[in-house]
Amino acid sequence: MKTWDARTGRLQDSFRSSGEVASLTFSPGGRTLAASSARGVQLWDLTTSRLRTTLPARPHAVVALSPDGHTLAIGTGSSVELWSVDLPDPARAIRTVCEAVDTALTPLEQSRYLHDQSTETGCRPAAR
């Protein structure tokens, strides 16, 4: 999949889908892309170009996001499933966790949860 800027015609990003895309939808703010394929519905964070999660769905499902972007509808045949997809920004979520437990992430936790993102999460430095 590729996203393009409609005003400039420039390529914005490329994504690898887990199969042929049957349906896709953007969140109202343009931050999330939901793409349905034979292997489920992938939710992409367009600000980081990262796959956020994959939800189970039947092949050829049709997807739509609510006007507030918090609920994803997945339709197949005569059934519709509703999923809460209010996905927080990973760095913000990690800051909230660090504040709640009053500790910092270890190097292993940083690599596991932040991947290649900045480690500037607002958590206090780990004690040495």
Short mmCIF file of N, CA, C and O in Angstrom, two decimals:
data_model
loop_
_atom_site.label_atom_id
_atom_site.label_comp_id
_atom_site.label_asym_id
_atom_site.label_seq_id
_atom_site.Cartn_x
_atom_site.Cartn_y
_atom_site.Cartn_z
N MET A 1 0.84 -1.17 0.00
CA MET A 1 0.00 0.00 0.00
C MET A 1 0.89 1.23 0.00
O MET A 1 1.96 1.22 0.58
N LYS A 2 0.41 2.27 -0.62
CA LYS A 2 1.13 3.54 -0.65
C LYS A 2 0.15 4.67 -0.37
O LYS A 2 -1.01 4.60 -0.77
N THR A 3 0.62 5.68 0.33
CA THR A 3 -0.19 6.88 0.54
C THR A 3 0.49 8.04 -0.18
O THR A 3 1.71 8.16 -0.16
N TRP A 4 -0.34 8.87 -0.81
CA TRP A 4 0.13 9.99 -1.60
C TRP A 4 -0.49 11.28 -1.11
O TRP A 4 -1.64 11.28 -0.65
N ASP A 5 0.21 12.37 -1.23
CA ASP A 5 -0.35 13.68 -0.93
C ASP A 5 -1.13 14.13 -2.16
O ASP A 5 -0.55 14.33 -3.23
N ALA A 6 -2.43 14.27 -2.01
CA ALA A 6 -3.29 14.61 -3.15
C ALA A 6 -2.99 16.01 -3.71
O ALA A 6 -3.19 16.26 -4.89
N ARG A 7 -2.49 16.92 -2.88
CA ARG A 7 -2.19 18.27 -3.35
C ARG A 7 -0.92 18.33 -4.18
O ARG A 7 -0.86 19.00 -5.20
N THR A 8 0.11 17.61 -3.73
CA THR A 8 1.41 17.69 -4.41
C THR A 8 1.69 16.51 -5.33
O THR A 8 2.58 16.59 -6.18
N GLY A 9 0.99 15.41 -5.13
CA GLY A 9 1.24 14.21 -5.91
C GLY A 9 2.45 13.43 -5.42
O GLY A 9 2.88 12.47 -6.06
N ARG A 10 3.02 13.82 -4.29
CA ARG A 10 4.21 13.15 -3.76
C ARG A 10 3.85 11.94 -2.91
O ARG A 10 2.86 11.94 -2.17
N LEU A 11 4.69 10.92 -3.03
CA LEU A 11 4.55 9.72 -2.22
C LEU A 11 4.82 10.09 -0.76
O LEU A 11 5.83 10.71 -0.45
N GLN A 12 3.88 9.71 0.14
CA GLN A 12 4.09 9.98 1.56
C GLN A 12 4.68 8.78 2.28
O GLN A 12 5.59 8.94 3.08
N ASP A 13 4.14 7.58 2.01
CA ASP A 13 4.62 6.41 2.73
C ASP A 13 4.22 5.14 1.99
O ASP A 13 3.32 5.16 1.16
N SER A 14 4.90 4.05 2.33
CA SER A 14 4.57 2.72 1.80
C SER A 14 4.41 1.77 2.97
O SER A 14 5.13 1.86 3.95
N PHE A 15 3.46 0.85 2.84
CA PHE A 15 3.18 -0.12 3.89
C PHE A 15 3.06 -1.50 3.27
O PHE A 15 2.59 -1.63 2.15
N ARG A 16 3.46 -2.50 4.03
CA ARG A 16 3.30 -3.89 3.57
C ARG A 16 2.06 -4.47 4.22
O ARG A 16 1.98 -4.56 5.44
N SER A 17 1.12 -4.86 3.41
CA SER A 17 -0.11 -5.48 3.90
C SER A 17 0.10 -6.98 4.01
O SER A 17 0.97 -7.54 3.36
N SER A 18 -0.71 -7.61 4.84
CA SER A 18 -0.61 -9.06 5.00
C SER A 18 -1.47 -9.78 3.97
O SER A 18 -2.04 -10.81 4.24
N GLY A 19 -1.57 -9.24 2.78
CA GLY A 19 -2.35 -9.84 1.71
C GLY A 19 -3.02 -8.77 0.88
O GLY A 19 -2.81 -7.57 1.09
N GLU A 20 -3.83 -9.19 -0.06
CA GLU A 20 -4.55 -8.26 -0.93
C GLU A 20 -5.55 -7.46 -0.09
O GLU A 20 -6.32 -8.02 0.68
N VAL A 21 -5.53 -6.15 -0.24
CA VAL A 21 -6.41 -5.27 0.53
C VAL A 21 -7.80 -5.29 -0.06
O VAL A 21 -8.00 -5.04 -1.25
N ALA A 22 -8.80 -5.59 0.80
CA ALA A 22 -10.19 -5.63 0.38
C ALA A 22 -10.90 -4.30 0.63
O ALA A 22 -11.77 -3.89 -0.12
N SER A 23 -10.51 -3.62 1.73
CA SER A 23 -11.16 -2.38 2.11
C SER A 23 -10.20 -1.59 2.98
O SER A 23 -9.38 -2.17 3.68
N LEU A 24 -10.29 -0.27 2.92
CA LEU A 24 -9.50 0.55 3.83
C LEU A 24 -10.24 1.82 4.16
O LEU A 24 -11.14 2.24 3.46
N THR A 25 -9.84 2.41 5.29
CA THR A 25 -10.43 3.66 5.75
C THR A 25 -9.42 4.42 6.58
O THR A 25 -8.55 3.84 7.22
N PHE A 26 -9.52 5.74 6.53
CA PHE A 26 -8.68 6.62 7.32
C PHE A 26 -9.48 7.16 8.50
O PHE A 26 -10.69 7.39 8.38
N SER A 27 -8.80 7.40 9.61
CA SER A 27 -9.46 8.06 10.73
C SER A 27 -9.73 9.51 10.35
O SER A 27 -9.08 10.06 9.46
N PRO A 28 -10.69 10.16 10.99
CA PRO A 28 -11.03 11.54 10.64
C PRO A 28 -9.83 12.49 10.68
O PRO A 28 -9.70 13.35 9.83
N GLY A 29 -8.94 12.32 11.63
CA GLY A 29 -7.76 13.18 11.72
C GLY A 29 -6.63 12.76 10.80
O GLY A 29 -5.60 13.43 10.73
N GLY A 30 -6.78 11.63 10.11
CA GLY A 30 -5.76 11.15 9.20
C GLY A 30 -4.58 10.50 9.89
O GLY A 30 -3.55 10.25 9.27
N ARG A 31 -4.70 10.17 11.18
CA ARG A 31 -3.59 9.57 11.91
C ARG A 31 -3.53 8.06 11.76
O ARG A 31 -2.47 7.45 11.83
N THR A 32 -4.70 7.42 11.58
CA THR A 32 -4.77 5.96 11.53
C THR A 32 -5.34 5.51 10.19
O THR A 32 -6.27 6.11 9.68
N LEU A 33 -4.76 4.43 9.65
CA LEU A 33 -5.26 3.78 8.45
C LEU A 33 -5.64 2.35 8.85
O LEU A 33 -4.83 1.64 9.44
N ALA A 34 -6.88 1.95 8.55
CA ALA A 34 -7.32 0.58 8.77
C ALA A 34 -7.43 -0.10 7.41
O ALA A 34 -8.08 0.43 6.51
N ALA A 35 -6.77 -1.25 7.25
CA ALA A 35 -6.78 -1.98 5.99
C ALA A 35 -7.18 -3.42 6.23
O ALA A 35 -6.58 -4.12 7.04
N SER A 36 -8.21 -3.87 5.50
CA SER A 36 -8.71 -5.23 5.63
C SER A 36 -8.09 -6.12 4.56
O SER A 36 -8.04 -5.75 3.39
N SER A 37 -7.63 -7.29 4.98
CA SER A 37 -7.08 -8.28 4.04
C SER A 37 -7.54 -9.66 4.50
O SER A 37 -8.26 -9.80 5.48
N ALA A 38 -7.09 -10.69 3.81
CA ALA A 38 -7.48 -12.06 4.16
C ALA A 38 -7.00 -12.46 5.55
O ALA A 38 -7.56 -13.36 6.17
N ARG A 39 -5.99 -11.80 6.07
CA ARG A 39 -5.43 -12.17 7.37
C ARG A 39 -5.92 -11.30 8.52
O ARG A 39 -5.43 -11.41 9.63
N GLY A 40 -6.85 -10.40 8.27
CA GLY A 40 -7.37 -9.55 9.35
C GLY A 40 -7.36 -8.09 8.95
O GLY A 40 -7.17 -7.74 7.79
N VAL A 41 -7.57 -7.24 9.95
CA VAL A 41 -7.58 -5.80 9.74
C VAL A 41 -6.36 -5.21 10.43
O VAL A 41 -6.19 -5.36 11.64
N GLN A 42 -5.50 -4.58 9.64
CA GLN A 42 -4.30 -3.96 10.19
C GLN A 42 -4.59 -2.48 10.46
O GLN A 42 -5.18 -1.80 9.61
N LEU A 43 -4.16 -2.01 11.63
CA LEU A 43 -4.27 -0.59 11.97
C LEU A 43 -2.88 0.01 11.94
O LEU A 43 -2.00 -0.41 12.69
N TRP A 44 -2.69 0.98 11.05
CA TRP A 44 -1.40 1.64 10.87
C TRP A 44 -1.44 3.03 11.48
O TRP A 44 -2.40 3.77 11.30
N ASP A 45 -0.40 3.39 12.21
CA ASP A 45 -0.24 4.75 12.72
C ASP A 45 0.51 5.53 11.64
O ASP A 45 1.70 5.27 11.39
N LEU A 46 -0.16 6.45 10.98
CA LEU A 46 0.45 7.16 9.87
C LEU A 46 1.46 8.20 10.31
O LEU A 46 2.28 8.64 9.51
N THR A 47 1.45 8.61 11.59
CA THR A 47 2.45 9.57 12.05
C THR A 47 3.80 8.91 12.27
O THR A 47 4.83 9.57 12.16
N THR A 48 3.80 7.60 12.56
CA THR A 48 5.06 6.89 12.79
C THR A 48 5.34 5.84 11.72
O THR A 48 6.40 5.23 11.74
N SER A 49 4.37 5.60 10.83
CA SER A 49 4.49 4.57 9.79
C SER A 49 4.65 3.18 10.37
O SER A 49 5.27 2.31 9.78
N ARG A 50 4.07 2.95 11.54
CA ARG A 50 4.19 1.67 12.22
C ARG A 50 2.85 0.96 12.27
O ARG A 50 1.80 1.59 12.44
N LEU A 51 2.90 -0.36 12.18
CA LEU A 51 1.72 -1.18 12.38
C LEU A 51 1.40 -1.16 13.88
O LEU A 51 2.26 -1.49 14.70
N ARG A 52 0.19 -0.74 14.23
CA ARG A 52 -0.19 -0.68 15.65
C ARG A 52 -0.73 -2.01 16.14
O ARG A 52 -0.38 -2.46 17.22
N THR A 53 -1.59 -2.64 15.34
CA THR A 53 -2.17 -3.92 15.74
C THR A 53 -2.86 -4.55 14.54
O THR A 53 -3.13 -3.89 13.55
N THR A 54 -3.12 -5.85 14.66
CA THR A 54 -3.91 -6.57 13.66
C THR A 54 -5.09 -7.21 14.37
O THR A 54 -4.90 -7.92 15.36
N LEU A 55 -6.28 -6.94 13.88
CA LEU A 55 -7.50 -7.48 14.46
C LEU A 55 -7.99 -8.65 13.59
O LEU A 55 -7.86 -8.61 12.38
N PRO A 56 -8.57 -9.67 14.21
CA PRO A 56 -9.08 -10.79 13.43
C PRO A 56 -10.30 -10.37 12.62
O PRO A 56 -11.13 -9.60 13.09
N ALA A 57 -10.40 -10.85 11.41
CA ALA A 57 -11.56 -10.58 10.56
C ALA A 57 -11.61 -11.62 9.46
O ALA A 57 -10.59 -12.20 9.08
N ARG A 58 -12.79 -11.84 8.94
CA ARG A 58 -12.95 -12.76 7.82
C ARG A 58 -12.43 -12.11 6.54
O ARG A 58 -12.38 -10.88 6.44
N PRO A 59 -12.07 -12.92 5.56
CA PRO A 59 -11.62 -12.36 4.27
C PRO A 59 -12.70 -11.47 3.66
O PRO A 59 -13.89 -11.70 3.84
N HIS A 60 -12.27 -10.47 2.94
CA HIS A 60 -13.14 -9.53 2.23
C HIS A 60 -14.00 -8.68 3.15
O HIS A 60 -15.08 -8.23 2.77
N ALA A 61 -13.56 -8.47 4.38
CA ALA A 61 -14.30 -7.62 5.32
C ALA A 61 -14.24 -6.17 4.85
O ALA A 61 -13.26 -5.74 4.23
N VAL A 62 -15.28 -5.44 5.17
CA VAL A 62 -15.34 -4.01 4.86
C VAL A 62 -15.15 -3.27 6.17
O VAL A 62 -15.70 -3.65 7.21
N VAL A 63 -14.31 -2.21 6.15
CA VAL A 63 -14.01 -1.47 7.38
C VAL A 63 -14.47 -0.02 7.27
O VAL A 63 -14.48 0.56 6.18
N ALA A 64 -14.87 0.54 8.42
CA ALA A 64 -15.25 1.95 8.50
C ALA A 64 -14.96 2.43 9.91
O ALA A 64 -15.16 1.69 10.88
N LEU A 65 -14.45 3.65 10.03
CA LEU A 65 -14.20 4.25 11.33
C LEU A 65 -15.29 5.25 11.66
O LEU A 65 -15.80 5.95 10.77
N SER A 66 -15.64 5.32 12.94
CA SER A 66 -16.66 6.28 13.39
C SER A 66 -16.14 7.70 13.18
O SER A 66 -14.94 7.92 13.05
N PRO A 67 -17.04 8.69 13.17
CA PRO A 67 -16.62 10.08 12.97
C PRO A 67 -15.59 10.58 14.00
O PRO A 67 -14.77 11.43 13.69
N ASP A 68 -15.62 10.01 15.22
CA ASP A 68 -14.63 10.44 16.22
C ASP A 68 -13.34 9.61 16.14
O ASP A 68 -12.38 9.89 16.84
N GLY A 69 -13.32 8.57 15.29
CA GLY A 69 -12.12 7.76 15.11
C GLY A 69 -11.85 6.76 16.21
O GLY A 69 -10.82 6.10 16.21
N HIS A 70 -12.79 6.58 17.14
CA HIS A 70 -12.56 5.70 18.28
C HIS A 70 -13.14 4.30 18.10
O HIS A 70 -12.81 3.39 18.84
N THR A 71 -14.04 4.13 17.13
CA THR A 71 -14.68 2.84 16.94
C THR A 71 -14.52 2.39 15.48
O THR A 71 -14.78 3.16 14.56
N LEU A 72 -14.07 1.15 15.32
CA LEU A 72 -13.91 0.57 13.99
C LEU A 72 -15.02 -0.45 13.78
O LEU A 72 -15.24 -1.33 14.62
N ALA A 73 -15.73 -0.34 12.66
CA ALA A 73 -16.73 -1.32 12.29
C ALA A 73 -16.12 -2.23 11.23
O ALA A 73 -15.53 -1.77 10.26
N ILE A 74 -16.25 -3.55 11.45
CA ILE A 74 -15.77 -4.55 10.50
C ILE A 74 -16.99 -5.35 10.06
O ILE A 74 -17.61 -6.04 10.87
N GLY A 75 -17.32 -5.24 8.79
CA GLY A 75 -18.51 -5.91 8.28
C GLY A 75 -18.16 -7.04 7.33
O GLY A 75 -17.32 -6.89 6.46
N THR A 76 -18.82 -8.20 7.55
CA THR A 76 -18.68 -9.34 6.65
C THR A 76 -20.06 -9.96 6.48
O THR A 76 -20.70 -10.31 7.48
N GLY A 77 -20.51 -10.08 5.25
CA GLY A 77 -21.81 -10.69 5.01
C GLY A 77 -22.91 -9.94 5.74
O GLY A 77 -23.09 -8.75 5.55
N SER A 78 -23.60 -10.62 6.65
CA SER A 78 -24.71 -10.01 7.37
C SER A 78 -24.35 -9.63 8.81
O SER A 78 -25.21 -9.33 9.61
N SER A 79 -23.04 -9.63 9.15
CA SER A 79 -22.65 -9.29 10.52
C SER A 79 -21.68 -8.11 10.53
O SER A 79 -20.95 -7.86 9.58
N VAL A 80 -21.72 -7.39 11.65
CA VAL A 80 -20.82 -6.26 11.87
C VAL A 80 -20.25 -6.37 13.27
O VAL A 80 -20.98 -6.61 14.23
N GLU A 81 -18.93 -6.23 13.38
CA GLU A 81 -18.27 -6.20 14.68
C GLU A 81 -17.82 -4.78 14.94
O GLU A 81 -17.35 -4.10 14.02
N LEU A 82 -17.93 -4.34 16.18
CA LEU A 82 -17.45 -3.01 16.57
C LEU A 82 -16.27 -3.18 17.51
O LEU A 82 -16.34 -3.93 18.49
N TRP A 83 -15.18 -2.47 17.21
CA TRP A 83 -13.95 -2.55 18.01
C TRP A 83 -13.59 -1.15 18.49
O TRP A 83 -13.64 -0.19 17.73
N SER A 84 -13.19 -1.05 19.75
CA SER A 84 -12.65 0.20 20.27
C SER A 84 -11.20 0.29 19.82
O SER A 84 -10.40 -0.61 20.09
N VAL A 85 -10.88 1.33 19.08
CA VAL A 85 -9.52 1.47 18.55
C VAL A 85 -8.90 2.79 18.95
O VAL A 85 -8.10 3.36 18.23
N ASP A 86 -9.26 3.27 20.12
CA ASP A 86 -8.69 4.51 20.62
C ASP A 86 -7.25 4.23 21.04
O ASP A 86 -6.97 3.94 22.20
N LEU A 87 -6.35 4.23 20.07
CA LEU A 87 -4.96 3.85 20.31
C LEU A 87 -4.14 5.07 20.70
O LEU A 87 -4.02 6.03 19.93
N PRO A 88 -3.58 5.07 21.90
CA PRO A 88 -2.79 6.23 22.33
C PRO A 88 -1.44 6.27 21.62
O PRO A 88 -0.97 5.27 21.10
N ASP A 89 -0.87 7.43 21.61
CA ASP A 89 0.49 7.59 21.13
C ASP A 89 1.40 6.75 22.03
O ASP A 89 1.31 6.87 23.27
N PRO A 90 2.26 5.88 21.48
CA PRO A 90 3.08 5.01 22.33
C PRO A 90 3.94 5.77 23.35
O PRO A 90 4.00 5.37 24.51
N ALA A 91 4.56 6.85 22.95
CA ALA A 91 5.41 7.60 23.89
C ALA A 91 4.57 8.17 25.02
O ALA A 91 4.98 8.17 26.19
N ARG A 92 3.37 8.70 24.70
CA ARG A 92 2.50 9.24 25.74
C ARG A 92 2.05 8.14 26.69
O ARG A 92 2.02 8.33 27.91
N ALA A 93 1.70 6.97 26.15
CA ALA A 93 1.28 5.86 27.00
C ALA A 93 2.42 5.43 27.93
O ALA A 93 2.19 5.16 29.11
N ILE A 94 3.63 5.38 27.41
CA ILE A 94 4.77 4.98 28.23
C ILE A 94 5.05 6.01 29.32
O ILE A 94 5.33 5.66 30.46
N ARG A 95 4.93 7.31 28.98
CA ARG A 95 5.09 8.35 30.01
C ARG A 95 4.08 8.17 31.13
O ARG A 95 4.42 8.27 32.31
N THR A 96 2.83 7.86 30.77
CA THR A 96 1.78 7.67 31.77
C THR A 96 2.11 6.49 32.67
O THR A 96 1.96 6.57 33.89
N VAL A 97 2.59 5.39 32.09
CA VAL A 97 2.97 4.22 32.88
C VAL A 97 4.15 4.55 33.80
O VAL A 97 4.13 4.22 34.99
N CYS A 98 5.17 5.22 33.28
CA CYS A 98 6.34 5.57 34.09
C CYS A 98 5.94 6.45 35.28
O CYS A 98 6.41 6.26 36.40
N GLU A 99 5.05 7.41 35.03
CA GLU A 99 4.58 8.28 36.11
C GLU A 99 3.81 7.49 37.15
O GLU A 99 3.94 7.73 38.35
N ALA A 100 3.01 6.52 36.71
CA ALA A 100 2.19 5.74 37.63
C ALA A 100 3.03 4.84 38.52
O ALA A 100 2.73 4.67 39.70
N VAL A 101 4.08 4.25 37.98
CA VAL A 101 4.90 3.33 38.76
C VAL A 101 6.15 4.00 39.31
O VAL A 101 6.91 3.38 40.04
N ASP A 102 6.37 5.27 38.95
CA ASP A 102 7.50 6.07 39.43
C ASP A 102 8.84 5.37 39.19
O ASP A 102 9.66 5.22 40.10
N THR A 103 9.04 4.92 37.97
CA THR A 103 10.31 4.30 37.60
C THR A 103 10.57 4.53 36.12
O THR A 103 9.70 5.00 35.40
N ALA A 104 11.75 4.20 35.69
CA ALA A 104 12.12 4.37 34.29
C ALA A 104 12.11 3.02 33.58
O ALA A 104 12.09 1.97 34.21
N LEU A 105 12.15 3.07 32.26
CA LEU A 105 12.25 1.85 31.48
C LEU A 105 13.69 1.35 31.49
O LEU A 105 14.63 2.13 31.39
N THR A 106 13.85 0.04 31.56
CA THR A 106 15.18 -0.55 31.43
C THR A 106 15.55 -0.51 29.95
O THR A 106 14.68 -0.34 29.09
N PRO A 107 16.82 -0.70 29.61
CA PRO A 107 17.20 -0.76 28.19
C PRO A 107 16.42 -1.82 27.42
O PRO A 107 16.02 -1.60 26.28
N LEU A 108 16.17 -2.99 28.03
CA LEU A 108 15.40 -4.04 27.37
C LEU A 108 13.96 -3.58 27.11
O LEU A 108 13.42 -3.78 26.03
N GLU A 109 13.35 -2.93 28.10
CA GLU A 109 11.98 -2.43 27.93
C GLU A 109 11.93 -1.34 26.86
O GLU A 109 11.00 -1.30 26.05
N GLN A 110 12.95 -0.48 26.84
CA GLN A 110 12.99 0.56 25.81
C GLN A 110 13.02 -0.05 24.41
O GLN A 110 12.29 0.36 23.53
N SER A 111 13.87 -1.07 24.21
CA SER A 111 13.95 -1.69 22.88
C SER A 111 12.67 -2.45 22.54
O SER A 111 12.25 -2.48 21.39
N ARG A 112 12.04 -3.05 23.54
CA ARG A 112 10.82 -3.82 23.30
C ARG A 112 9.63 -2.93 22.99
O ARG A 112 8.84 -3.22 22.10
N TYR A 113 9.47 -1.82 23.73
CA TYR A 113 8.26 -1.01 23.60
C TYR A 113 8.42 0.25 22.75
O TYR A 113 7.45 0.75 22.20
N LEU A 114 9.63 0.76 22.65
CA LEU A 114 9.84 1.98 21.88
C LEU A 114 10.44 1.69 20.51
O LEU A 114 10.43 2.56 19.64
N HIS A 115 10.97 0.51 20.32
CA HIS A 115 11.60 0.12 19.05
C HIS A 115 12.63 1.17 18.67
O HIS A 115 13.55 1.41 19.43
N ASP A 116 12.47 1.81 17.53
CA ASP A 116 13.46 2.80 17.10
C ASP A 116 13.01 4.23 17.40
O ASP A 116 13.59 5.17 16.92
N GLN A 117 11.98 4.39 18.23
CA GLN A 117 11.53 5.72 18.60
C GLN A 117 12.47 6.32 19.63
O GLN A 117 13.25 5.64 20.26
N SER A 118 12.34 7.60 19.83
CA SER A 118 13.15 8.30 20.81
C SER A 118 12.90 7.73 22.19
O SER A 118 11.79 7.38 22.54
N THR A 119 13.94 7.68 23.00
CA THR A 119 13.79 7.22 24.38
C THR A 119 13.43 8.38 25.30
O THR A 119 13.35 8.22 26.50
N GLU A 120 13.22 9.56 24.76
CA GLU A 120 12.82 10.72 25.55
C GLU A 120 11.33 10.61 25.85
O GLU A 120 10.50 11.24 25.23
N THR A 121 10.98 9.81 26.83
CA THR A 121 9.58 9.56 27.14
C THR A 121 9.08 10.39 28.30
O THR A 121 7.90 10.35 28.61
N GLY A 122 9.95 11.08 29.00
CA GLY A 122 9.54 11.82 30.17
C GLY A 122 9.70 11.00 31.44
O GLY A 122 9.43 11.47 32.53
N CYS A 123 10.16 9.75 31.32
CA CYS A 123 10.40 8.93 32.49
C CYS A 123 11.72 9.37 33.12
O CYS A 123 12.63 9.81 32.44
N ARG A 124 11.77 9.23 34.42
CA ARG A 124 13.03 9.62 35.07
C ARG A 124 14.12 8.63 34.70
O ARG A 124 13.83 7.47 34.39
N PRO A 125 15.37 9.07 34.67
CA PRO A 125 16.47 8.16 34.29
C PRO A 125 16.56 6.99 35.25
O PRO A 125 16.27 7.10 36.42
N ALA A 126 16.97 5.85 34.73
CA ALA A 126 17.15 4.64 35.54
C ALA A 126 18.28 4.86 36.53
O ALA A 126 19.30 5.49 36.21
N ALA A 127 18.09 4.36 37.75
CA ALA A 127 19.14 4.49 38.76
C ALA A 127 20.32 3.64 38.36
O ALA A 127 20.18 2.55 37.83
N ARG A 128 21.50 4.13 38.61
CA ARG A 128 22.72 3.41 38.24
C ARG A 128 23.36 2.78 39.45
O ARG A 128 23.29 3.13 40.51
#
